[in-house]
PDB file of C-alpha atoms in Angstrom:
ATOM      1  CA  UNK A   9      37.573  37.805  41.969  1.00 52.00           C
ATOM      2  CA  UNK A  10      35.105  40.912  42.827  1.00 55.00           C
ATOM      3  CA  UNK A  11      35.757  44.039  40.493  1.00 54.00           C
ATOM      4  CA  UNK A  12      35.323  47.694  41.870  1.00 56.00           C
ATOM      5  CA  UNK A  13      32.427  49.653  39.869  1.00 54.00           C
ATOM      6  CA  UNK A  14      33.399  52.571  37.835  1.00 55.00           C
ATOM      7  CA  UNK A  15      33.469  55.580  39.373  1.00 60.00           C
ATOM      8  CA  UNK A  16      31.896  57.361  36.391  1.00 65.00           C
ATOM      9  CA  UNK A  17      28.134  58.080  35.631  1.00 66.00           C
ATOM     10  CA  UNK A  18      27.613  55.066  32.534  1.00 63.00           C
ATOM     11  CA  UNK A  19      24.759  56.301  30.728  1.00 64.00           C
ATOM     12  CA  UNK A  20      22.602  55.219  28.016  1.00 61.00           C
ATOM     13  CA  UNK A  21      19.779  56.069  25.854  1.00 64.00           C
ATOM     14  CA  UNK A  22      16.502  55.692  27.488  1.00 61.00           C
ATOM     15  CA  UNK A  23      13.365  54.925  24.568  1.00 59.00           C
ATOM     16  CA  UNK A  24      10.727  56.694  24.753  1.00 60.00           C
ATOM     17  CA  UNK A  25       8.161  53.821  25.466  1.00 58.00           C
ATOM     18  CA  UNK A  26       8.293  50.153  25.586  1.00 58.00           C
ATOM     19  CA  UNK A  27       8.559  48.243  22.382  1.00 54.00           C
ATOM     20  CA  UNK A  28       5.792  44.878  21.605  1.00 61.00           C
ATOM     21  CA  UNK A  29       8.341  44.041  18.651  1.00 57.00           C
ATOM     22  CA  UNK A  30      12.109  45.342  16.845  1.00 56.00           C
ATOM     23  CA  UNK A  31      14.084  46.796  18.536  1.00 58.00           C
ATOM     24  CA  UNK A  32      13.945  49.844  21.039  1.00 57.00           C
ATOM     25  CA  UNK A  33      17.183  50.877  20.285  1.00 59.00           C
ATOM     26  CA  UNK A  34      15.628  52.357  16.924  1.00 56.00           C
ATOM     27  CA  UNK A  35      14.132  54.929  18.399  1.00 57.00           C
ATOM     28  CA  UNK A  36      15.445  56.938  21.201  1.00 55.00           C
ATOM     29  CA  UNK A  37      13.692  59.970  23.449  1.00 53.00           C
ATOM     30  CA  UNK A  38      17.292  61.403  23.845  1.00 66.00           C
ATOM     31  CA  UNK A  39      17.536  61.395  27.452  1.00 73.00           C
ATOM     32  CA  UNK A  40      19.656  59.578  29.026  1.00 73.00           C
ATOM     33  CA  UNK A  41      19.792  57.072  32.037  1.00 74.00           C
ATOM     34  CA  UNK A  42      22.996  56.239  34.575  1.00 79.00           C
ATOM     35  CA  UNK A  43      22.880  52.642  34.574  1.00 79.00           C
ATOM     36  CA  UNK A  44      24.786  52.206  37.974  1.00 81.00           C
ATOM     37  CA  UNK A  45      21.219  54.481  39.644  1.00 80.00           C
ATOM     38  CA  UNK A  46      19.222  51.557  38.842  1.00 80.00           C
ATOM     39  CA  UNK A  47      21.780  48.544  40.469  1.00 82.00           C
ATOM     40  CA  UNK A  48      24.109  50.531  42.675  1.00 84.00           C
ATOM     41  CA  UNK A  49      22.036  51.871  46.303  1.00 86.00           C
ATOM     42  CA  UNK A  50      25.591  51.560  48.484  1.00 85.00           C
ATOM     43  CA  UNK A  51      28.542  52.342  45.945  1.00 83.00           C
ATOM     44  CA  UNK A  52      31.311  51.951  48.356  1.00 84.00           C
ATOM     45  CA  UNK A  53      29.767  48.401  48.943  1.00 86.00           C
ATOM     46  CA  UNK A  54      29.036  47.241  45.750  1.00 86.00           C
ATOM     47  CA  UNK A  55      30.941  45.533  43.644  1.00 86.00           C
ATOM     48  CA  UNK A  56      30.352  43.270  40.363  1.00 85.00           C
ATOM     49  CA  UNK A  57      31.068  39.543  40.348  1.00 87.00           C
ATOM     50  CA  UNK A  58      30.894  36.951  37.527  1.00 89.00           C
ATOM     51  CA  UNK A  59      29.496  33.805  37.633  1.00 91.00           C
ATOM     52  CA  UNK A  60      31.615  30.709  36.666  1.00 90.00           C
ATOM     53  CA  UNK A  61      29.215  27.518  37.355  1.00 88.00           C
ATOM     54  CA  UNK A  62      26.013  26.492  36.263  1.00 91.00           C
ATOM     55  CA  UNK A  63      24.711  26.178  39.732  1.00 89.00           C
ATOM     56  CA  UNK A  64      21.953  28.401  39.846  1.00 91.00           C
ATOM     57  CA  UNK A  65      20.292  28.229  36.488  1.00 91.00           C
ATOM     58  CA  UNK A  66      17.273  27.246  38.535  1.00 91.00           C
ATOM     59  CA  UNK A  67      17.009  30.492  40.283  1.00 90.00           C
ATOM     60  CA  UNK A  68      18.080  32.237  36.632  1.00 91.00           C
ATOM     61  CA  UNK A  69      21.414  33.072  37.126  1.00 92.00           C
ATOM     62  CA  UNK A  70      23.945  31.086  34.281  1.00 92.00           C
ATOM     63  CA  UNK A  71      27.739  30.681  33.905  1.00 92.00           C
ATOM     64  CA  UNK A  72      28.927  33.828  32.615  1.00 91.00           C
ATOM     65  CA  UNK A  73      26.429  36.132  33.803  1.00 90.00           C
ATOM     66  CA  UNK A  74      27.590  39.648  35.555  1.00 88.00           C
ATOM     67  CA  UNK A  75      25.976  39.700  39.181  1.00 88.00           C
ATOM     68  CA  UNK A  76      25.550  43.331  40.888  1.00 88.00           C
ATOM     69  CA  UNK A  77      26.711  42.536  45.018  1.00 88.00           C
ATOM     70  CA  UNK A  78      25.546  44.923  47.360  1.00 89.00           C
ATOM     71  CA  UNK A  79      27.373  44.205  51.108  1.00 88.00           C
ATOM     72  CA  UNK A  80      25.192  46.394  52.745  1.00 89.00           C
ATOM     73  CA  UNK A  81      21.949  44.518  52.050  1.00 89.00           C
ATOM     74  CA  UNK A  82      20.972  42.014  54.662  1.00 86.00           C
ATOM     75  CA  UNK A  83      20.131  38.324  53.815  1.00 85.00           C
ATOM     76  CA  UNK A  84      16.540  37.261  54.856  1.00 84.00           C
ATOM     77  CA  UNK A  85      15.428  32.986  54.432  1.00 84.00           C
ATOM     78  CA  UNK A  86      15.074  32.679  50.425  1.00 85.00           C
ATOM     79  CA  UNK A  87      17.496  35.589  49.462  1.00 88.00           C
ATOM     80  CA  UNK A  88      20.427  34.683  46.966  1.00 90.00           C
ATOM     81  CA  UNK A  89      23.521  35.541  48.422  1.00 89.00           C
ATOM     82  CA  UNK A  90      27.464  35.542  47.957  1.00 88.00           C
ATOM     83  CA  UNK A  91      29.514  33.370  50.608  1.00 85.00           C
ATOM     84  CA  UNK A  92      32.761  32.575  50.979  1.00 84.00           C
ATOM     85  CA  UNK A  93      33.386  28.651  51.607  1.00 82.00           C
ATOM     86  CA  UNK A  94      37.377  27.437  52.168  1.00 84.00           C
ATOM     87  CA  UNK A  95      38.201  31.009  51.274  1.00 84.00           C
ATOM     88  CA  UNK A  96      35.737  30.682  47.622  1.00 85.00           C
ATOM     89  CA  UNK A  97      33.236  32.936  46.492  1.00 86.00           C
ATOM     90  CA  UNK A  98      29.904  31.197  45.992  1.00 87.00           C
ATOM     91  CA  UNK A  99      26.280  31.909  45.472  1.00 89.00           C
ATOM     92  CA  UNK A 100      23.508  30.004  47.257  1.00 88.00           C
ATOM     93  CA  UNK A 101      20.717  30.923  48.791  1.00 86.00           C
ATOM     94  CA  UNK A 102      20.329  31.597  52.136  1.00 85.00           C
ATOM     95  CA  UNK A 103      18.177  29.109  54.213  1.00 80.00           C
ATOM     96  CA  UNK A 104      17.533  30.714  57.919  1.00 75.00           C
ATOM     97  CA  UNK A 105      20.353  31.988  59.553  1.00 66.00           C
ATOM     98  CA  UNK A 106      22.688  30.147  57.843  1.00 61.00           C
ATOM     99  CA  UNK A 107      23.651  30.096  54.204  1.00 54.00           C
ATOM    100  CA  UNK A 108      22.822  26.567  52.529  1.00 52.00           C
ATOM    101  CA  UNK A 109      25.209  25.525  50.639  1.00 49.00           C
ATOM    102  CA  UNK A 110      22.556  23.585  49.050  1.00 45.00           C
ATOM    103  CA  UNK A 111      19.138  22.220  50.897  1.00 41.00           C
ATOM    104  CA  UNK A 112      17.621  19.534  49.167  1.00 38.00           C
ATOM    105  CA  UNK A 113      14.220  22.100  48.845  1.00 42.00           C
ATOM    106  CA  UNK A 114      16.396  24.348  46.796  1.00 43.00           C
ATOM    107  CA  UNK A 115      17.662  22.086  44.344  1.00 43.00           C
ATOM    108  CA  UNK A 116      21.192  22.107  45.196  1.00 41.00           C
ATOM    109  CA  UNK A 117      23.808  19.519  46.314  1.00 39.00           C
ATOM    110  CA  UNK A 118      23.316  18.736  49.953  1.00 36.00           C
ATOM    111  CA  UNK A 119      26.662  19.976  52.266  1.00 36.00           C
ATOM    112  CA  UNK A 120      26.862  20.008  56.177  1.00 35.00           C
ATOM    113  CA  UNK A 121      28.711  23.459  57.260  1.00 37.00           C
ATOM    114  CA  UNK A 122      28.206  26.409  57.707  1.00 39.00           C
ATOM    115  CA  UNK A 123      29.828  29.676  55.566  1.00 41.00           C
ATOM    116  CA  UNK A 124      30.416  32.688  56.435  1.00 42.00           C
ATOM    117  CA  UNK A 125      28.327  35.313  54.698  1.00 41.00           C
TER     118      UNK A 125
END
């Protein structure tokens, strides 16, 4: 089920430079950086989604992992995208005009519909 973002600024330390080994968390520049600037563009249309199947690994996205959703982008051929299919949220990636719920190219089980986006 999609979660609403938090209204609030949720900032965090920002290091100084970029760390070849440790950890960067050792040494901080003391400013600070809203996380939600760097993955939120339309805030009313953005919401935060977890993934619950190993279906993508491929294109790097795992069970469990927190996916950013952003309604106000538009899907182009190749772009990884949330449909609904028999009233399910799914990610696939979109193949033309219509979203694939898996094309043999992309690695994914075969199906013949089409979803809404």
């Amino acid at each position: 089920m999609p979660v609403q973002l938090i209204a609030s600024p949720v900032t965090l330390p920002l290091a100084d430079r970029s760390a070849r080994a440790g950890s960067p968390a050792n040494d901080f520049a003391g400013k600070r950086l809203d996380i939600t600037d760097l993955l939120v563009t339309h805030p009313k249309a953005t919401f935060v989604l977890r993934v619950a199947s190993p279906s993508m690994q491929e294109h790097g996205i795992d069970d469990g992992d927190i996916v950013v959703v952003d309604r106000e982008l538009r899907a182009r051929d190749g772009s990884i995208v949330v449909a609904v299919v028999e009233r399910e949220l799914v990610i696939r990636v979109q193949l033309g005009q219509q979203v694939g719920i898996g094309a043999a190219r992309h690695g994914l089980p075969v199906a013949q519909r089409q979803v809404g986006v």
